Amino acid sequence: MQQEQEQQHKDEQDRKKAVEAVLVQSAPMPDDAVRVGGYDFSQGVDYAKLMASMLTTGFQATHLGEAIAVVNQMIQWRLSDDPVDPDEKEELKDAQTRSRLRCKIFLGYTSNLVSAGIRDIIRYLVQNRMVDVIVSSAGGVEEDFIKTMGPTYLGQFSLPGAELRKKGLNRIGNLLVPNDNYCHFEDWVMPVLDDMLKEQKEQGTLWTPSKMIHRLGKEINNEESIYYWAYKNDIPVYCPALTDGSLGDMIYFHTFRNPGLVIDIASDIRAINDEAVFAKKTGMIILGGGVIKHHICNANLMRNGADYAVYINTGQEFDGSDAGARPDEAVSWGKIRMDAKSVKVYADASLVFPLVVAETFAKTFKPKDNVTSKP
């Protein structure tokens, strides 16, 4: 009998522990805690409200909402928002001048996005002078020019490579680029390289990747091109790995038929670093990873970090890759400021970036007339 009572008591204690484990009392939430909530389609379809609801939806939808908020902060900032530094240059103490000086926006992207339809969104930003500095991979440069010479087509991820190779079709994910397009590109770019070499020899022109892209943008003379508009609007385009693509192939072939062209990267590293060093405020929008991501971040290290940062990519940080690194890792290096507004959206940029632009530049950006990012 005593053993039964002891067992009952033990069972009762165990049940009590189970209840305590499950029904742990919560600490009160702070007054400013945000409640989770999504869009209610019973109210009809309102895309503005749908996008606004992303912020409270959770997961990557919330990161998307935060990215939109950070980009809008980049766009809206003016030097007049900050107190006047006693050591400021006299011309930058003027109230009107301060109201005109805005955040310098660095935009970086990988080549696949130019191959895709994101190219048209980037062209829109550059055409309307909504960004100030561009960093692209080599493919992100050449694919823009190649698209003016022949279309890229939709295909499938599952198309067999061997069969495509026999047909002269190059696959980029689920996109197809006829190899003839690259042949057209060679026919167009070789005479430009000849002219560049001639100017180097006769005029002492020092070519850098950014100067080369500027020249190609001038020569393409096509309003569909990102780099035509970069040339027209004098927006610098940096490409630290310019030879890593078809342009590199063309430069290689050019060394056999007309050798001697020199492309200097040292001048460009000084130029992009100075873009950051002398900016009063900087923002980074980086689509994808690799060299374009690090090149922008490292330039901003020279000013002790960017003030705003938005990353959009699918990279994970478990392998220590720079592509997968979250903004907080860049904070540890001094590439993003400790008090910066930053967010990473873990998503395919082809899905997310059009939504970001729709809710930021396309909606809130004011033309740059009488507004500058250069002090």
GROMACS .gro file of C-alpha atoms in nm:
model
  375
    1MET     CA    1   0.000   0.000   0.000
    2GLN     CA    2   0.279   0.239   0.093
    3GLN     CA    3   0.459   0.158  -0.233
    4GLU     CA    4   0.143   0.240  -0.432
    5GLN     CA    5   0.110   0.575  -0.255
    6GLU     CA    6   0.475   0.655  -0.322
    7GLN     CA    7   0.431   0.564  -0.687
    8GLN     CA    8   0.118   0.780  -0.715
    9HIS     CA    9   0.306   1.071  -0.558
   10LYS     CA   10   0.594   1.024  -0.801
   11ASP     CA   11   0.355   1.008  -1.096
   12GLU     CA   12   0.186   1.325  -0.978
   13GLN     CA   13   0.521   1.503  -0.953
   14ASP     CA   14   0.615   1.388  -1.303
   15ARG     CA   15   0.284   1.516  -1.441
   16LYS     CA   16   0.341   1.845  -1.266
   17LYS     CA   17   0.686   1.876  -1.424
   18ALA     CA   18   0.534   1.802  -1.766
   19VAL     CA   19   0.274   2.076  -1.717
   20GLU     CA   20   0.542   2.321  -1.604
   21ALA     CA   21   0.758   2.229  -1.905
   22VAL     CA   22   0.475   2.287  -2.155
   23LEU     CA   23   0.304   2.583  -1.991
   24VAL     CA   24   0.607   2.804  -1.927
   25GLN     CA   25   0.493   3.155  -1.846
   26SER     CA   26   0.592   3.418  -2.106
   27ALA     CA   27   0.762   3.743  -2.025
   28PRO     CA   28   0.551   4.041  -2.137
   29MET     CA   29   0.627   4.161  -2.491
   30PRO     CA   30   0.752   4.519  -2.527
   31ASP     CA   31   0.498   4.783  -2.626
   32ASP     CA   32   0.658   4.831  -2.968
   33ALA     CA   33   0.664   4.460  -3.059
   34VAL     CA   34   0.533   4.402  -3.414
   35ARG     CA   35   0.252   4.153  -3.461
   36VAL     CA   36   0.270   3.901  -3.745
   37GLY     CA   37   0.002   3.946  -4.008
   38GLY     CA   38  -0.040   3.884  -4.379
   39TYR     CA   39  -0.250   4.030  -4.656
   40ASP     CA   40  -0.627   3.970  -4.650
   41PHE     CA   41  -0.741   3.903  -5.008
   42SER     CA   42  -1.106   3.924  -4.901
   43GLN     CA   43  -1.048   4.301  -4.921
   44GLY     CA   44  -0.968   4.274  -5.292
   45VAL     CA   45  -0.635   4.301  -5.471
   46ASP     CA   46  -0.437   4.609  -5.371
   47TYR     CA   47  -0.073   4.564  -5.468
   48ALA     CA   48   0.051   4.854  -5.258
   49LYS     CA   49  -0.107   4.705  -4.946
   50LEU     CA   50   0.012   4.359  -5.045
   51MET     CA   51   0.372   4.481  -5.063
   52ALA     CA   52   0.333   4.672  -4.736
   53SER     CA   53   0.216   4.350  -4.569
   54MET     CA   54   0.549   4.181  -4.649
   55LEU     CA   55   0.709   4.355  -4.355
   56THR     CA   56   0.483   4.176  -4.106
   57THR     CA   57   0.450   3.842  -4.287
   58GLY     CA   58   0.766   3.686  -4.146
   59PHE     CA   59   1.060   3.490  -4.287
   60GLN     CA   60   1.207   3.627  -4.613
   61ALA     CA   61   0.893   3.831  -4.680
   62THR     CA   62   0.988   4.042  -4.378
   63HIS     CA   63   1.345   4.070  -4.505
   64LEU     CA   64   1.202   4.190  -4.837
   65GLY     CA   65   0.998   4.452  -4.653
   66GLU     CA   66   1.309   4.560  -4.464
   67ALA     CA   67   1.509   4.580  -4.788
   68ILE     CA   68   1.246   4.811  -4.936
   69ALA     CA   69   1.262   5.029  -4.625
   70VAL     CA   70   1.644   5.049  -4.635
   71VAL     CA   71   1.655   5.139  -5.005
   72ASN     CA   72   1.398   5.412  -4.949
   73GLN     CA   73   1.615   5.549  -4.669
   74MET     CA   74   1.910   5.560  -4.913
   75ILE     CA   75   1.700   5.748  -5.164
   76GLN     CA   76   1.554   5.997  -4.917
   77TRP     CA   77   1.866   6.088  -4.719
   78ARG     CA   78   2.012   6.435  -4.762
   79LEU     CA   79   2.313   6.589  -4.590
   80SER     CA   80   2.073   6.838  -4.432
   81ASP     CA   81   1.937   6.546  -4.225
   82ASP     CA   82   2.264   6.541  -4.027
   83PRO     CA   83   2.402   6.810  -3.795
   84VAL     CA   84   2.672   7.038  -3.936
   85ASP     CA   85   3.022   6.923  -3.847
   86PRO     CA   86   3.227   7.217  -3.712
   87ASP     CA   87   3.518   7.101  -3.933
   88GLU     CA   88   3.299   7.083  -4.247
   89LYS     CA   89   3.403   7.263  -4.562
   90GLU     CA   90   3.244   7.607  -4.580
   91GLU     CA   91   3.048   7.528  -4.896
   92LEU     CA   92   2.894   7.226  -4.724
   93LYS     CA   93   2.766   7.436  -4.436
   94ASP     CA   94   2.524   7.612  -4.667
   95ALA     CA   95   2.167   7.493  -4.601
   96GLN     CA   96   2.067   7.477  -4.968
   97THR     CA   97   2.380   7.286  -5.063
   98ARG     CA   98   2.319   7.038  -4.781
   99SER     CA   99   1.962   6.982  -4.896
  100ARG     CA  100   2.091   6.884  -5.241
  101LEU     CA  101   2.362   6.640  -5.136
  102ARG     CA  102   2.227   6.285  -5.132
  103CYS     CA  103   2.350   5.934  -5.054
  104LYS     CA  104   2.585   5.779  -5.310
  105ILE     CA  105   2.434   5.447  -5.419
  106PHE     CA  106   2.657   5.159  -5.532
  107LEU     CA  107   2.479   4.893  -5.739
  108GLY     CA  108   2.643   4.556  -5.799
  109TYR     CA  109   2.514   4.258  -5.995
  110THR     CA  110   2.629   3.933  -6.150
  111SER     CA  111   2.618   3.842  -6.519
  112ASN     CA  112   2.321   3.604  -6.500
  113LEU     CA  113   2.093   3.894  -6.409
  114VAL     CA  114   2.192   4.082  -6.724
  115SER     CA  115   2.130   3.766  -6.925
  116ALA     CA  116   1.785   3.757  -6.765
  117GLY     CA  117   1.518   4.024  -6.784
  118ILE     CA  118   1.665   4.207  -6.483
  119ARG     CA  119   1.883   4.379  -6.740
  120ASP     CA  120   1.588   4.600  -6.835
  121ILE     CA  121   1.536   4.706  -6.474
  122ILE     CA  122   1.904   4.790  -6.433
  123ARG     CA  123   1.892   4.989  -6.757
  124TYR     CA  124   1.593   5.184  -6.621
  125LEU     CA  125   1.789   5.276  -6.307
  126VAL     CA  126   2.094   5.387  -6.505
  127GLN     CA  127   1.893   5.571  -6.770
  128ASN     CA  128   1.723   5.776  -6.499
  129ARG     CA  129   2.043   5.832  -6.298
  130MET     CA  130   1.906   5.658  -5.993
  131VAL     CA  131   2.237   5.494  -5.902
  132ASP     CA  132   2.583   5.648  -5.886
  133VAL     CA  133   2.840   5.370  -5.914
  134ILE     CA  134   2.810   5.029  -6.080
  135VAL     CA  135   3.016   4.714  -6.028
  136SER     CA  136   2.956   4.419  -6.259
  137SER     CA  137   3.121   4.095  -6.355
  138ALA     CA  138   3.262   4.063  -6.708
  139GLY     CA  139   2.955   3.871  -6.819
  140GLY     CA  140   2.736   4.148  -6.684
  141VAL     CA  141   2.910   4.385  -6.926
  142GLU     CA  142   2.935   4.177  -7.241
  143GLU     CA  143   2.587   4.021  -7.214
  144ASP     CA  144   2.436   4.369  -7.227
  145PHE     CA  145   2.611   4.447  -7.555
  146ILE     CA  146   2.543   4.100  -7.696
  147LYS     CA  147   2.170   4.144  -7.633
  148THR     CA  148   2.171   4.442  -7.869
  149MET     CA  149   2.299   4.206  -8.142
  150GLY     CA  150   2.071   3.910  -8.091
  151PRO     CA  151   1.806   3.790  -7.846
  152THR     CA  152   1.836   3.553  -7.553
  153TYR     CA  153   1.564   3.288  -7.539
  154LEU     CA  154   1.381   3.097  -7.269
  155GLY     CA  155   1.474   2.731  -7.240
  156GLN     CA  156   1.472   2.479  -6.956
  157PHE     CA  157   1.715   2.390  -6.681
  158SER     CA  158   1.691   2.025  -6.786
  159LEU     CA  159   1.801   2.062  -7.149
  160PRO     CA  160   2.099   1.826  -7.210
  161GLY     CA  161   2.428   2.007  -7.250
  162ALA     CA  162   2.570   1.773  -7.515
  163GLU     CA  163   2.272   1.824  -7.746
  164LEU     CA  164   2.285   2.201  -7.697
  165ARG     CA  165   2.655   2.205  -7.776
  166LYS     CA  166   2.591   2.029  -8.109
  167LYS     CA  167   2.337   2.300  -8.195
  168GLY     CA  168   2.559   2.592  -8.092
  169LEU     CA  169   2.328   2.695  -7.808
  170ASN     CA  170   2.472   2.812  -7.476
  171ARG     CA  171   2.260   2.754  -7.164
  172ILE     CA  172   2.246   2.999  -6.873
  173GLY     CA  173   2.010   2.831  -6.626
  174ASN     CA  174   1.684   2.813  -6.818
  175LEU     CA  175   1.797   3.070  -7.077
  176LEU     CA  176   1.949   2.996  -7.417
  177VAL     CA  177   2.196   3.216  -7.604
  178PRO     CA  178   2.279   3.124  -7.966
  179ASN     CA  179   2.655   3.112  -8.010
  180ASP     CA  180   2.614   3.328  -8.322
  181ASN     CA  181   2.546   3.618  -8.084
  182TYR     CA  182   2.902   3.590  -7.955
  183CYS     CA  183   3.032   3.581  -8.311
  184HIS     CA  184   2.845   3.906  -8.380
  185PHE     CA  185   2.999   4.047  -8.064
  186GLU     CA  186   3.349   3.961  -8.187
  187ASP     CA  187   3.282   4.129  -8.521
  188TRP     CA  188   3.171   4.444  -8.339
  189VAL     CA  189   3.425   4.466  -8.059
  190MET     CA  190   3.748   4.390  -8.250
  191PRO     CA  191   3.752   4.721  -8.443
  192VAL     CA  192   3.687   4.904  -8.115
  193LEU     CA  193   3.988   4.731  -7.960
  194ASP     CA  194   4.193   4.831  -8.267
  195ASP     CA  195   4.093   5.196  -8.214
  196MET     CA  196   4.175   5.175  -7.843
  197LEU     CA  197   4.522   5.039  -7.920
  198LYS     CA  198   4.578   5.314  -8.177
  199GLU     CA  199   4.483   5.582  -7.923
  200GLN     CA  200   4.710   5.418  -7.667
  201LYS     CA  201   5.006   5.434  -7.905
  202GLU     CA  202   4.940   5.774  -8.063
  203GLN     CA  203   4.781   5.969  -7.776
  204GLY     CA  204   4.915   5.789  -7.472
  205THR     CA  205   4.565   5.690  -7.357
  206LEU     CA  206   4.573   5.480  -7.041
  207TRP     CA  207   4.286   5.233  -7.065
  208THR     CA  208   4.125   5.095  -6.752
  209PRO     CA  209   3.830   4.855  -6.732
  210SER     CA  210   3.596   5.145  -6.648
  211LYS     CA  211   3.727   5.358  -6.937
  212MET     CA  212   3.691   5.061  -7.171
  213ILE     CA  213   3.329   5.005  -7.066
  214HIS     CA  214   3.263   5.379  -7.107
  215ARG     CA  215   3.402   5.361  -7.460
  216LEU     CA  216   3.202   5.050  -7.547
  217GLY     CA  217   2.888   5.221  -7.417
  218LYS     CA  218   2.957   5.510  -7.651
  219GLU     CA  219   3.026   5.283  -7.948
  220ILE     CA  220   2.716   5.065  -7.902
  221ASN     CA  221   2.491   5.372  -7.940
  222ASN     CA  222   2.181   5.171  -7.850
  223GLU     CA  223   1.921   5.289  -7.598
  224GLU     CA  224   1.846   4.930  -7.494
  225SER     CA  225   2.194   4.906  -7.344
  226ILE     CA  226   2.275   4.963  -6.977
  227TYR     CA  227   2.619   5.091  -7.066
  228TYR     CA  228   2.500   5.327  -7.334
  229TRP     CA  229   2.312   5.508  -7.059
  230ALA     CA  230   2.606   5.480  -6.820
  231TYR     CA  231   2.812   5.654  -7.089
  232LYS     CA  232   2.544   5.917  -7.152
  233ASN     CA  233   2.497   5.991  -6.781
  234ASP     CA  234   2.864   5.959  -6.688
  235ILE     CA  235   2.802   5.682  -6.436
  236PRO     CA  236   3.124   5.487  -6.371
  237VAL     CA  237   3.113   5.111  -6.422
  238TYR     CA  238   3.385   4.906  -6.256
  239CYS     CA  239   3.468   4.548  -6.350
  240PRO     CA  240   3.770   4.414  -6.160
  241ALA     CA  241   3.751   4.080  -6.346
  242LEU     CA  242   3.699   4.220  -6.695
  243THR     CA  243   3.886   3.936  -6.865
  244ASP     CA  244   3.671   3.664  -6.704
  245GLY     CA  245   3.428   3.618  -6.992
  246SER     CA  246   3.376   3.676  -7.362
  247LEU     CA  247   3.546   4.016  -7.338
  248GLY     CA  248   3.852   3.836  -7.208
  249ASP     CA  249   3.829   3.597  -7.503
  250MET     CA  250   3.819   3.891  -7.742
  251ILE     CA  251   4.117   4.057  -7.572
  252TYR     CA  252   4.303   3.727  -7.596
  253PHE     CA  253   4.230   3.690  -7.969
  254HIS     CA  254   4.322   4.055  -8.020
  255THR     CA  255   4.672   3.991  -7.880
  256PHE     CA  256   4.742   3.767  -8.181
  257ARG     CA  257   4.607   3.987  -8.458
  258ASN     CA  258   4.709   4.328  -8.316
  259PRO     CA  259   4.911   4.293  -7.995
  260GLY     CA  260   4.997   4.564  -7.744
  261LEU     CA  261   4.672   4.677  -7.579
  262VAL     CA  262   4.723   4.741  -7.207
  263ILE     CA  263   4.438   4.762  -6.956
  264ASP     CA  264   4.537   4.910  -6.619
  265ILE     CA  265   4.350   4.792  -6.307
  266ALA     CA  266   4.548   5.002  -6.059
  267SER     CA  267   4.383   5.328  -6.167
  268ASP     CA  268   4.037   5.174  -6.128
  269ILE     CA  269   4.096   5.055  -5.772
  270ARG     CA  270   4.192   5.409  -5.679
  271ALA     CA  271   3.888   5.548  -5.861
  272ILE     CA  272   3.628   5.322  -5.696
  273ASN     CA  273   3.787   5.363  -5.352
  274ASP     CA  274   3.775   5.740  -5.394
  275GLU     CA  275   3.406   5.716  -5.484
  276ALA     CA  276   3.351   5.585  -5.132
  277VAL     CA  277   3.614   5.787  -4.945
  278PHE     CA  278   3.481   6.124  -5.054
  279ALA     CA  279   3.110   6.041  -5.021
  280LYS     CA  280   2.917   6.184  -4.727
  281LYS     CA  281   2.683   5.885  -4.716
  282THR     CA  282   2.690   5.556  -4.905
  283GLY     CA  283   2.444   5.279  -4.974
  284MET     CA  284   2.510   4.938  -5.127
  285ILE     CA  285   2.261   4.731  -5.325
  286ILE     CA  286   2.427   4.403  -5.415
  287LEU     CA  287   2.255   4.138  -5.627
  288GLY     CA  288   2.441   3.809  -5.610
  289GLY     CA  289   2.786   3.742  -5.470
  290GLY     CA  290   3.145   3.687  -5.565
  291VAL     CA  291   3.379   3.959  -5.683
  292ILE     CA  292   3.111   4.224  -5.738
  293LYS     CA  293   2.993   4.196  -5.378
  294HIS     CA  294   3.336   4.214  -5.224
  295HIS     CA  295   3.459   4.490  -5.456
  296ILE     CA  296   3.183   4.725  -5.342
  297CYS     CA  297   3.218   4.630  -4.976
  298ASN     CA  298   3.595   4.670  -4.983
  299ALA     CA  299   3.570   5.016  -5.139
  300ASN     CA  300   3.342   5.116  -4.852
  301LEU     CA  301   3.598   4.986  -4.603
  302MET     CA  302   3.804   5.290  -4.702
  303ARG     CA  303   3.544   5.515  -4.532
  304ASN     CA  304   3.492   5.284  -4.232
  305GLY     CA  305   3.186   5.124  -4.386
  306ALA     CA  306   2.868   5.191  -4.581
  307ASP     CA  307   2.572   5.353  -4.410
  308TYR     CA  308   2.311   5.136  -4.582
  309ALA     CA  309   2.336   4.787  -4.729
  310VAL     CA  310   2.096   4.550  -4.902
  311TYR     CA  311   2.213   4.206  -5.011
  312ILE     CA  312   1.995   3.982  -5.228
  313ASN     CA  313   2.133   3.636  -5.292
  314THR     CA  314   2.088   3.269  -5.214
  315GLY     CA  315   2.432   3.211  -5.061
  316GLN     CA  316   2.463   3.042  -4.721
  317GLU     CA  317   2.728   3.131  -4.466
  318PHE     CA  318   2.811   2.784  -4.334
  319ASP     CA  319   3.102   2.743  -4.579
  320GLY     CA  320   3.260   3.078  -4.498
  321SER     CA  321   3.208   3.218  -4.849
  322ASP     CA  322   3.189   3.592  -4.899
  323ALA     CA  323   2.878   3.540  -5.112
  324GLY     CA  324   2.698   3.374  -4.823
  325ALA     CA  325   2.811   3.617  -4.556
  326ARG     CA  326   2.546   3.823  -4.382
  327PRO     CA  327   2.590   4.201  -4.346
  328ASP     CA  328   2.704   4.156  -3.986
  329GLU     CA  329   3.020   3.983  -4.108
  330ALA     CA  330   3.102   4.292  -4.313
  331VAL     CA  331   3.050   4.501  -3.998
  332SER     CA  332   3.332   4.307  -3.833
  333TRP     CA  333   3.563   4.410  -4.120
  334GLY     CA  334   3.457   4.775  -4.118
  335LYS     CA  335   3.289   4.744  -4.459
  336ILE     CA  336   2.948   4.828  -4.315
  337ARG     CA  337   2.920   5.074  -4.026
  338MET     CA  338   2.821   4.952  -3.684
  339ASP     CA  339   2.511   5.173  -3.682
  340ALA     CA  340   2.420   5.106  -4.048
  341LYS     CA  341   2.079   4.999  -4.172
  342SER     CA  342   2.133   4.665  -4.343
  343VAL     CA  343   1.951   4.347  -4.444
  344LYS     CA  344   2.008   4.035  -4.648
  345VAL     CA  345   1.723   3.880  -4.844
  346TYR     CA  346   1.779   3.509  -4.904
  347ALA     CA  347   1.613   3.482  -5.244
  348ASP     CA  348   1.663   3.470  -5.619
  349ALA     CA  349   1.721   3.831  -5.722
  350SER     CA  350   1.517   3.778  -6.039
  351LEU     CA  351   1.213   3.735  -5.813
  352VAL     CA  352   1.286   3.999  -5.554
  353PHE     CA  353   1.466   4.289  -5.720
  354PRO     CA  354   1.174   4.393  -5.945
  355LEU     CA  355   0.957   4.418  -5.633
  356VAL     CA  356   1.220   4.625  -5.453
  357VAL     CA  357   1.249   4.867  -5.746
  358ALA     CA  358   0.869   4.892  -5.778
  359GLU     CA  359   0.841   4.998  -5.414
  360THR     CA  360   1.143   5.229  -5.411
  361PHE     CA  361   1.304   5.391  -5.714
  362ALA     CA  362   0.999   5.363  -5.939
  363LYS     CA  363   0.772   5.504  -5.668
  364THR     CA  364   0.971   5.746  -5.453
  365PHE     CA  365   1.284   5.853  -5.643
  366LYS     CA  366   1.291   6.219  -5.741
  367PRO     CA  367   1.488   6.324  -6.051
  368LYS     CA  368   1.841   6.438  -5.983
  369ASP     CA  369   1.790   6.787  -6.117
  370ASN     CA  370   1.979   7.010  -5.871
  371VAL     CA  371   2.050   6.703  -5.655
  372THR     CA  372   2.392   6.541  -5.639
  373SER     CA  373   2.578   6.267  -5.455
  374LYS     CA  374   2.914   6.445  -5.503
  375PRO     CA  375   3.028   6.696  -5.237
   0.00000   0.00000   0.00000
